[in-house]
PDB file of C-alpha atoms in Angstrom:
ATOM      1  CA  MET N   1      15.878 -13.769   4.533  1.00  0.00           C
ATOM      2  CA  THR N   2      15.541 -16.762   6.871  1.00  0.00           C
ATOM      3  CA  MET N   3      14.237 -20.125   5.628  1.00  0.00           C
ATOM      4  CA  LYS N   4      11.295 -19.881   8.066  1.00  0.00           C
ATOM      5  CA  ARG N   5      10.285 -16.478   6.732  1.00  0.00           C
ATOM      6  CA  ARG N   6      10.717 -17.585   3.109  1.00  0.00           C
ATOM      7  CA  ALA N   7       8.494 -20.617   3.687  1.00  0.00           C
ATOM      8  CA  PHE N   8       5.637 -18.592   5.086  1.00  0.00           C
ATOM      9  CA  LEU N   9       5.942 -15.948   2.397  1.00  0.00           C
ATOM     10  CA  ALA N  10       5.591 -18.722  -0.157  1.00  0.00           C
ATOM     11  CA  LEU N  11       2.189 -19.516   1.301  1.00  0.00           C
ATOM     12  CA  ALA N  12       0.976 -15.934   1.062  1.00  0.00           C
ATOM     13  CA  LEU N  13       2.358 -14.722  -2.259  1.00  0.00           C
ATOM     14  CA  PRO N  14       1.765 -15.729  -5.872  1.00  0.00           C
ATOM     15  CA  ALA N  15       4.644 -17.184  -7.833  1.00  0.00           C
ATOM     16  CA  THR N  16       5.187 -13.872  -9.646  1.00  0.00           C
ATOM     17  CA  LEU N  17       4.242 -10.326  -8.811  1.00  0.00           C
ATOM     18  CA  ALA N  18       1.087  -9.183 -10.619  1.00  0.00           C
ATOM     19  CA  ALA N  19       1.908  -5.503 -10.311  1.00  0.00           C
ATOM     20  CA  CYS N  20      -1.185  -4.060 -11.953  1.00  0.00           C
ATOM     21  CA  GLY N  21      -4.329  -6.165 -12.400  1.00  0.00           C
ATOM     22  CA  ALA N  22      -7.759  -4.626 -13.009  1.00  0.00           C
ATOM     23  CA  ASP N  23     -10.724  -5.140 -10.674  1.00  0.00           C
ATOM     24  CA  ASN N  24     -14.214  -3.760 -10.134  1.00  0.00           C
ATOM     25  CA  ILE N  25     -14.926  -4.568  -6.481  1.00  0.00           C
ATOM     26  CA  TRP N  26     -17.671  -2.828  -4.498  1.00  0.00           C
ATOM     27  CA  ALA N  27     -17.735  -3.570  -0.754  1.00  0.00           C
ATOM     28  CA  SER N  28     -20.876  -2.714   1.209  1.00  0.00           C
ATOM     29  CA  ASP N  29     -21.299   0.506   3.179  1.00  0.00           C
ATOM     30  CA  GLU N  30     -21.539  -1.514   6.393  1.00  0.00           C
ATOM     31  CA  SER N  31     -18.253  -3.340   5.759  1.00  0.00           C
ATOM     32  CA  LEU N  32     -16.509  -0.011   5.156  1.00  0.00           C
ATOM     33  CA  ARG N  33     -17.888   1.402   8.413  1.00  0.00           C
ATOM     34  CA  ARG N  34     -16.792  -1.668  10.386  1.00  0.00           C
ATOM     35  CA  ALA N  35     -13.281  -1.626   8.937  1.00  0.00           C
ATOM     36  CA  ALA N  36     -12.556   2.101   9.276  1.00  0.00           C
ATOM     37  CA  TYR N  37      -9.274   2.651  11.124  1.00  0.00           C
ATOM     38  CA  VAL N  38      -8.064   5.962  12.559  1.00  0.00           C
ATOM     39  CA  ALA N  39      -4.276   6.071  12.874  1.00  0.00           C
ATOM     40  CA  ASN N  40      -2.607   7.868  15.765  1.00  0.00           C
ATOM     41  CA  GLU N  41      -0.266   9.689  13.386  1.00  0.00           C
ATOM     42  CA  PRO N  42      -0.229  13.125  11.709  1.00  0.00           C
ATOM     43  CA  PRO N  43      -2.307  13.489   8.520  1.00  0.00           C
ATOM     44  CA  SER N  44      -0.230  12.556   5.505  1.00  0.00           C
ATOM     45  CA  ILE N  45      -0.149  11.410   1.910  1.00  0.00           C
ATOM     46  CA  THR N  46       2.304   8.624   1.095  1.00  0.00           C
ATOM     47  CA  LEU N  47       3.335   7.530  -2.371  1.00  0.00           C
ATOM     48  CA  LEU N  48       4.215   3.825  -2.462  1.00  0.00           C
ATOM     49  CA  THR N  49       6.349   2.779  -5.433  1.00  0.00           C
ATOM     50  CA  VAL N  50       7.339  -0.804  -6.217  1.00  0.00           C
ATOM     51  CA  ILE N  51      10.725  -0.874  -7.950  1.00  0.00           C
ATOM     52  CA  GLY N  52      12.382  -3.832  -9.625  1.00  0.00           C
ATOM     53  CA  ILE N  53      15.731  -5.358  -8.696  1.00  0.00           C
ATOM     54  CA  PRO N  54      18.314  -5.149 -10.234  1.00  0.00           C
ATOM     55  CA  ARG N  55      17.170  -3.100 -13.252  1.00  0.00           C
ATOM     56  CA  GLY N  56      15.300  -0.447 -11.257  1.00  0.00           C
ATOM     57  CA  GLU N  57      12.138  -0.440 -13.341  1.00  0.00           C
ATOM     58  CA  GLY N  58       8.913   0.919 -11.855  1.00  0.00           C
ATOM     59  CA  ALA N  59       6.375  -1.843 -11.270  1.00  0.00           C
ATOM     60  CA  HIS N  60       3.497  -0.239  -9.339  1.00  0.00           C
ATOM     61  CA  SER N  61       2.221   3.006  -7.807  1.00  0.00           C
ATOM     62  CA  ALA N  62      -0.221   3.409  -4.921  1.00  0.00           C
ATOM     63  CA  LEU N  63      -1.191   6.013  -2.318  1.00  0.00           C
ATOM     64  CA  MET N  64      -1.596   5.566   1.417  1.00  0.00           C
ATOM     65  CA  ILE N  65      -3.681   8.391   2.852  1.00  0.00           C
ATOM     66  CA  ASN N  66      -3.978   9.114   6.551  1.00  0.00           C
ATOM     67  CA  GLY N  67      -6.847  11.490   7.320  1.00  0.00           C
ATOM     68  CA  SER N  68     -10.150  10.884   9.076  1.00  0.00           C
ATOM     69  CA  GLN N  69      -9.236   7.239   8.451  1.00  0.00           C
ATOM     70  CA  ARG N  70      -6.289   5.469   6.854  1.00  0.00           C
ATOM     71  CA  VAL N  71      -6.811   3.917   3.450  1.00  0.00           C
ATOM     72  CA  ILE N  72      -4.674   2.702   0.572  1.00  0.00           C
ATOM     73  CA  PHE N  73      -5.578   3.682  -2.975  1.00  0.00           C
ATOM     74  CA  ASP N  74      -4.223   0.658  -4.841  1.00  0.00           C
ATOM     75  CA  PRO N  75      -5.109   1.208  -8.519  1.00  0.00           C
ATOM     76  CA  ALA N  76      -5.275  -2.102 -10.370  1.00  0.00           C
ATOM     77  CA  GLY N  77      -3.444  -3.679  -7.441  1.00  0.00           C
ATOM     78  CA  SER N  78      -3.260  -7.393  -6.714  1.00  0.00           C
ATOM     79  CA  TRP N  79      -3.188  -7.537  -2.895  1.00  0.00           C
ATOM     80  CA  ASN N  80      -6.350  -8.429  -1.009  1.00  0.00           C
ATOM     81  CA  HIS N  81      -7.437  -9.946   2.282  1.00  0.00           C
ATOM     82  CA  PRO N  82     -10.844 -11.068   3.626  1.00  0.00           C
ATOM     83  CA  ALA N  83     -10.595  -8.594   6.515  1.00  0.00           C
ATOM     84  CA  ILE N  84      -9.911  -5.625   4.215  1.00  0.00           C
ATOM     85  CA  PRO N  85     -12.944  -4.342   2.292  1.00  0.00           C
ATOM     86  CA  GLU N  86     -12.257  -2.781  -1.085  1.00  0.00           C
ATOM     87  CA  ARG N  87     -14.312  -0.422  -3.181  1.00  0.00           C
ATOM     88  CA  HIS N  88     -12.978   0.551  -6.595  1.00  0.00           C
ATOM     89  CA  ASP N  89      -9.304   0.229  -5.678  1.00  0.00           C
ATOM     90  CA  VAL N  90      -9.598   1.872  -2.244  1.00  0.00           C
ATOM     91  CA  LEU N  91      -8.631  -0.482   0.602  1.00  0.00           C
ATOM     92  CA  TYR N  92     -10.100   0.261   4.052  1.00  0.00           C
ATOM     93  CA  GLY N  93      -9.018  -0.764   7.554  1.00  0.00           C
ATOM     94  CA  ILE N  94      -5.292  -0.161   7.085  1.00  0.00           C
ATOM     95  CA  THR N  95      -4.047  -0.841  10.613  1.00  0.00           C
ATOM     96  CA  PRO N  96      -0.270  -0.884  11.241  1.00  0.00           C
ATOM     97  CA  ASN N  97      -0.226  -4.652  10.715  1.00  0.00           C
ATOM     98  CA  PHE N  98      -2.086  -4.473   7.420  1.00  0.00           C
ATOM     99  CA  LYS N  99       0.068  -1.567   6.252  1.00  0.00           C
ATOM    100  CA  ASN N 100       3.146  -3.699   6.896  1.00  0.00           C
ATOM    101  CA  PHE N 101       1.562  -6.710   5.243  1.00  0.00           C
ATOM    102  CA  TYR N 102       0.756  -4.660   2.130  1.00  0.00           C
ATOM    103  CA  ILE N 103       4.359  -3.496   1.911  1.00  0.00           C
ATOM    104  CA  ASP N 104       5.776  -6.940   2.659  1.00  0.00           C
ATOM    105  CA  TYR N 105       3.580  -8.464  -0.061  1.00  0.00           C
ATOM    106  CA  HIS N 106       5.340  -6.307  -2.654  1.00  0.00           C
ATOM    107  CA  ALA N 107       8.873  -6.272  -1.211  1.00  0.00           C
ATOM    108  CA  ARG N 108      10.942  -9.346  -2.018  1.00  0.00           C
ATOM    109  CA  GLU N 109      14.231 -10.354  -3.565  1.00  0.00           C
ATOM    110  CA  THR N 110      13.156  -8.999  -6.955  1.00  0.00           C
ATOM    111  CA  TYR N 111      11.312  -5.844  -5.823  1.00  0.00           C
ATOM    112  CA  TRP N 112      11.721  -3.142  -3.188  1.00  0.00           C
ATOM    113  CA  VAL N 113       9.163  -0.610  -2.013  1.00  0.00           C
ATOM    114  CA  ALA N 114       9.749   3.133  -1.678  1.00  0.00           C
ATOM    115  CA  GLU N 115       7.576   4.783   0.993  1.00  0.00           C
ATOM    116  CA  ASP N 116       7.612   8.559   0.415  1.00  0.00           C
ATOM    117  CA  THR N 117       5.493  10.614   2.826  1.00  0.00           C
ATOM    118  CA  LYS N 118       4.422  14.240   2.928  1.00  0.00           C
ATOM    119  CA  LEU N 119       2.618  15.626   5.964  1.00  0.00           C
ATOM    120  CA  VAL N 120      -0.513  17.602   5.127  1.00  0.00           C
ATOM    121  CA  THR N 121      -3.465  19.124   6.936  1.00  0.00           C
ATOM    122  CA  ARG N 122      -6.440  16.973   7.892  1.00  0.00           C
ATOM    123  CA  GLU N 123      -8.516  18.838   5.296  1.00  0.00           C
ATOM    124  CA  VAL N 124      -6.052  18.024   2.516  1.00  0.00           C
ATOM    125  CA  ALA N 125      -5.812  14.375   3.585  1.00  0.00           C
ATOM    126  CA  ASP N 126      -9.592  14.008   3.543  1.00  0.00           C
ATOM    127  CA  ALA N 127      -9.719  15.698   0.133  1.00  0.00           C
ATOM    128  CA  ALA N 128      -7.239  13.048  -1.028  1.00  0.00           C
ATOM    129  CA  ILE N 129      -9.451  10.260   0.301  1.00  0.00           C
ATOM    130  CA  ARG N 130     -12.448  11.724  -1.545  1.00  0.00           C
ATOM    131  CA  ALA N 131     -10.425  12.009  -4.753  1.00  0.00           C
ATOM    132  CA  ALA N 132      -9.345   8.365  -4.474  1.00  0.00           C
ATOM    133  CA  GLN N 133     -12.914   7.255  -3.804  1.00  0.00           C
ATOM    134  CA  ALA N 134     -14.152   9.158  -6.855  1.00  0.00           C
ATOM    135  CA  GLN N 135     -11.484   7.779  -9.193  1.00  0.00           C
ATOM    136  CA  GLY N 136     -13.222   4.480  -9.940  1.00  0.00           C
ATOM    137  CA  ALA N 137     -11.668   1.166 -10.891  1.00  0.00           C
ATOM    138  CA  THR N 138      -8.384   1.334 -12.783  1.00  0.00           C
ATOM    139  CA  ASN N 139      -7.556  -0.677 -15.872  1.00  0.00           C
ATOM    140  CA  LYS N 140      -4.571  -3.006 -15.912  1.00  0.00           C
ATOM    141  CA  SER N 141      -1.183  -1.241 -16.234  1.00  0.00           C
ATOM    142  CA  PHE N 142      -2.723   2.200 -15.554  1.00  0.00           C
ATOM    143  CA  CYS N 143      -1.637   2.369 -11.899  1.00  0.00           C
ATOM    144  CA  ALA N 144       0.716   5.353 -12.317  1.00  0.00           C
ATOM    145  CA  VAL N 145      -1.769   7.142 -14.582  1.00  0.00           C
ATOM    146  CA  SER N 146      -4.579   6.743 -12.061  1.00  0.00           C
ATOM    147  CA  THR N 147      -2.365   7.700  -9.109  1.00  0.00           C
ATOM    148  CA  GLY N 148      -1.266  10.863 -10.886  1.00  0.00           C
ATOM    149  CA  GLN N 149      -4.862  11.752 -11.709  1.00  0.00           C
ATOM    150  CA  VAL N 150      -5.850  11.470  -8.050  1.00  0.00           C
ATOM    151  CA  LEU N 151      -2.873  13.551  -6.912  1.00  0.00           C
ATOM    152  CA  ARG N 152      -3.703  16.357  -9.346  1.00  0.00           C
ATOM    153  CA  LYS N 153      -7.092  16.767  -7.640  1.00  0.00           C
ATOM    154  CA  ILE N 154      -5.477  17.388  -4.231  1.00  0.00           C
ATOM    155  CA  PRO N 155      -4.508  20.909  -3.100  1.00  0.00           C
ATOM    156  CA  GLY N 156      -0.738  21.238  -3.289  1.00  0.00           C
ATOM    157  CA  PHE N 157      -0.284  18.231  -5.576  1.00  0.00           C
ATOM    158  CA  GLU N 158      -1.720  19.682  -8.792  1.00  0.00           C
ATOM    159  CA  GLY N 159       1.618  19.380 -10.596  1.00  0.00           C
ATOM    160  CA  ALA N 160       1.682  15.579 -10.565  1.00  0.00           C
ATOM    161  CA  PRO N 161       2.685  14.224 -13.987  1.00  0.00           C
ATOM    162  CA  SER N 162       0.519  12.087 -16.200  1.00  0.00           C
ATOM    163  CA  GLY N 163       1.848   8.952 -17.804  1.00  0.00           C
ATOM    164  CA  PHE N 164       2.548   5.297 -17.196  1.00  0.00           C
ATOM    165  CA  SER N 165       5.874   5.559 -15.341  1.00  0.00           C
ATOM    166  CA  PRO N 166       5.840   4.973 -11.568  1.00  0.00           C
ATOM    167  CA  LEU N 167       9.460   6.201 -11.490  1.00  0.00           C
ATOM    168  CA  LYS N 168       8.638   9.559 -13.098  1.00  0.00           C
ATOM    169  CA  LEU N 169       5.748   9.992 -10.680  1.00  0.00           C
ATOM    170  CA  ARG N 170       8.038   9.253  -7.752  1.00  0.00           C
ATOM    171  CA  SER N 171      10.736  11.618  -9.043  1.00  0.00           C
ATOM    172  CA  TRP N 172       8.175  14.422  -9.114  1.00  0.00           C
ATOM    173  CA  PHE N 173       6.808  13.550  -5.659  1.00  0.00           C
ATOM    174  CA  LEU N 174      10.306  13.771  -4.198  1.00  0.00           C
ATOM    175  CA  THR N 175      10.563  17.398  -5.343  1.00  0.00           C
ATOM    176  CA  LEU N 176       7.773  18.380  -2.931  1.00  0.00           C
ATOM    177  CA  PRO N 177       9.047  20.124   0.215  1.00  0.00           C
ATOM    178  CA  GLY N 178       9.253  18.087   3.394  1.00  0.00           C
ATOM    179  CA  VAL N 179       8.973  14.606   1.886  1.00  0.00           C
ATOM    180  CA  THR N 180      10.521  11.842   4.003  1.00  0.00           C
ATOM    181  CA  SER N 181      11.455   8.474   2.532  1.00  0.00           C
ATOM    182  CA  ARG N 182      11.873   4.890   3.667  1.00  0.00           C
ATOM    183  CA  LYS N 183      13.080   1.858   1.728  1.00  0.00           C
ATOM    184  CA  HIS N 184      11.606  -1.600   2.302  1.00  0.00           C
ATOM    185  CA  GLN N 185      13.536  -4.588   0.996  1.00  0.00           C
ATOM    186  CA  ASP N 186      13.635  -8.244   2.003  1.00  0.00           C
ATOM    187  CA  GLY N 187      16.762  -9.357   3.790  1.00  0.00           C
ATOM    188  CA  ASP N 188      17.187  -6.112   5.728  1.00  0.00           C
ATOM    189  CA  PRO N 189      16.235  -6.738   9.396  1.00  0.00           C
ATOM    190  CA  ALA N 190      15.885  -3.009  10.055  1.00  0.00           C
ATOM    191  CA  ASN N 191      12.955  -2.888   7.653  1.00  0.00           C
ATOM    192  CA  ASN N 192      11.127  -6.071   8.576  1.00  0.00           C
ATOM    193  CA  HIS N 193       8.796  -4.434  11.183  1.00  0.00           C
ATOM    194  CA  ASN N 194       7.673  -7.898  12.416  1.00  0.00           C
ATOM    195  CA  VAL N 195       5.612  -7.869   9.229  1.00  0.00           C
ATOM    196  CA  LEU N 196       2.716 -10.191   8.598  1.00  0.00           C
ATOM    197  CA  LEU N 197       3.767 -13.296   6.780  1.00  0.00           C
ATOM    198  CA  ARG N 198       0.757 -15.491   6.177  1.00  0.00           C
ATOM    199  CA  GLN N 199      -2.954 -15.185   5.549  1.00  0.00           C
ATOM    200  CA  LYS N 200      -5.365 -18.111   5.502  1.00  0.00           C
ATOM    201  CA  ASN N 201      -9.096 -18.328   6.121  1.00  0.00           C
ATOM    202  CA  GLY N 202      -9.138 -14.672   7.133  1.00  0.00           C
ATOM    203  CA  VAL N 203      -6.496 -15.138   9.843  1.00  0.00           C
ATOM    204  CA  VAL N 204      -3.212 -13.282   9.537  1.00  0.00           C
ATOM    205  CA  ALA N 205      -0.089 -14.687  11.161  1.00  0.00           C
ATOM    206  CA  GLY N 206       3.136 -12.898  11.928  1.00  0.00           C
ATOM    207  CA  TYR N 207       6.167 -13.159  14.180  1.00  0.00           C
ATOM    208  CA  GLY N 208       5.824 -11.590  17.608  1.00  0.00           C
ATOM    209  CA  THR N 209       8.570 -10.321  19.882  1.00  0.00           C
ATOM    210  CA  ASP N 210       9.053 -13.885  21.132  1.00  0.00           C
ATOM    211  CA  GLY N 211       9.989 -15.059  17.640  1.00  0.00           C
ATOM    212  CA  GLN N 212       6.905 -17.289  17.353  1.00  0.00           C
ATOM    213  CA  LEU N 213       4.011 -17.084  14.898  1.00  0.00           C
ATOM    214  CA  HIS N 214       0.777 -15.667  16.301  1.00  0.00           C
ATOM    215  CA  ALA N 215      -2.640 -14.811  14.874  1.00  0.00           C
ATOM    216  CA  ILE N 216      -2.817 -11.040  14.455  1.00  0.00           C
ATOM    217  CA  ARG N 217      -5.919  -8.969  13.712  1.00  0.00           C
TER     218      ARG N 217
END
């Protein structure tokens, strides 16, 4: 990781990773409508797992769902941004930049992020969004439990395990046919994606193709 990148990450991230912290946030209907983002990608359900380095412990589970809109179900998660409305652990307006920022927030020298994706039909993806919306706010340390509960309500994912282990949940998810995986870890240029590095006063900054910081919406 370069010194420039490390400096800007220091501005955006807390001193330690709060993997699972409870909340009870309820954004307005209008803010959800304004933020809604439709991705130009096939419908899918992605399990995001934060894994510790070097011991390999599971630190957090979340779901990114791409259907009629793209959202992240972040049970008891700690990431937030003024431009991203949240209602009971569902984050709306997940553009490519904000997807990368969410991942970059969790990936660092002491944690890496597994991005495991299964393509589904639009109907299944929208059923997943509804299940996430109906789940309600998640208590601290129950991220894997809540993620598994949502998955079990989705056609084709009924076998998701219960329990507190993000690693066990990921191991099961990887048994599903057709799952593709990516690994995000700081220090690997192939996985940096020109990710967002700083957020302040609602403005997000990241490195563009010219190597300079720019405001990105």
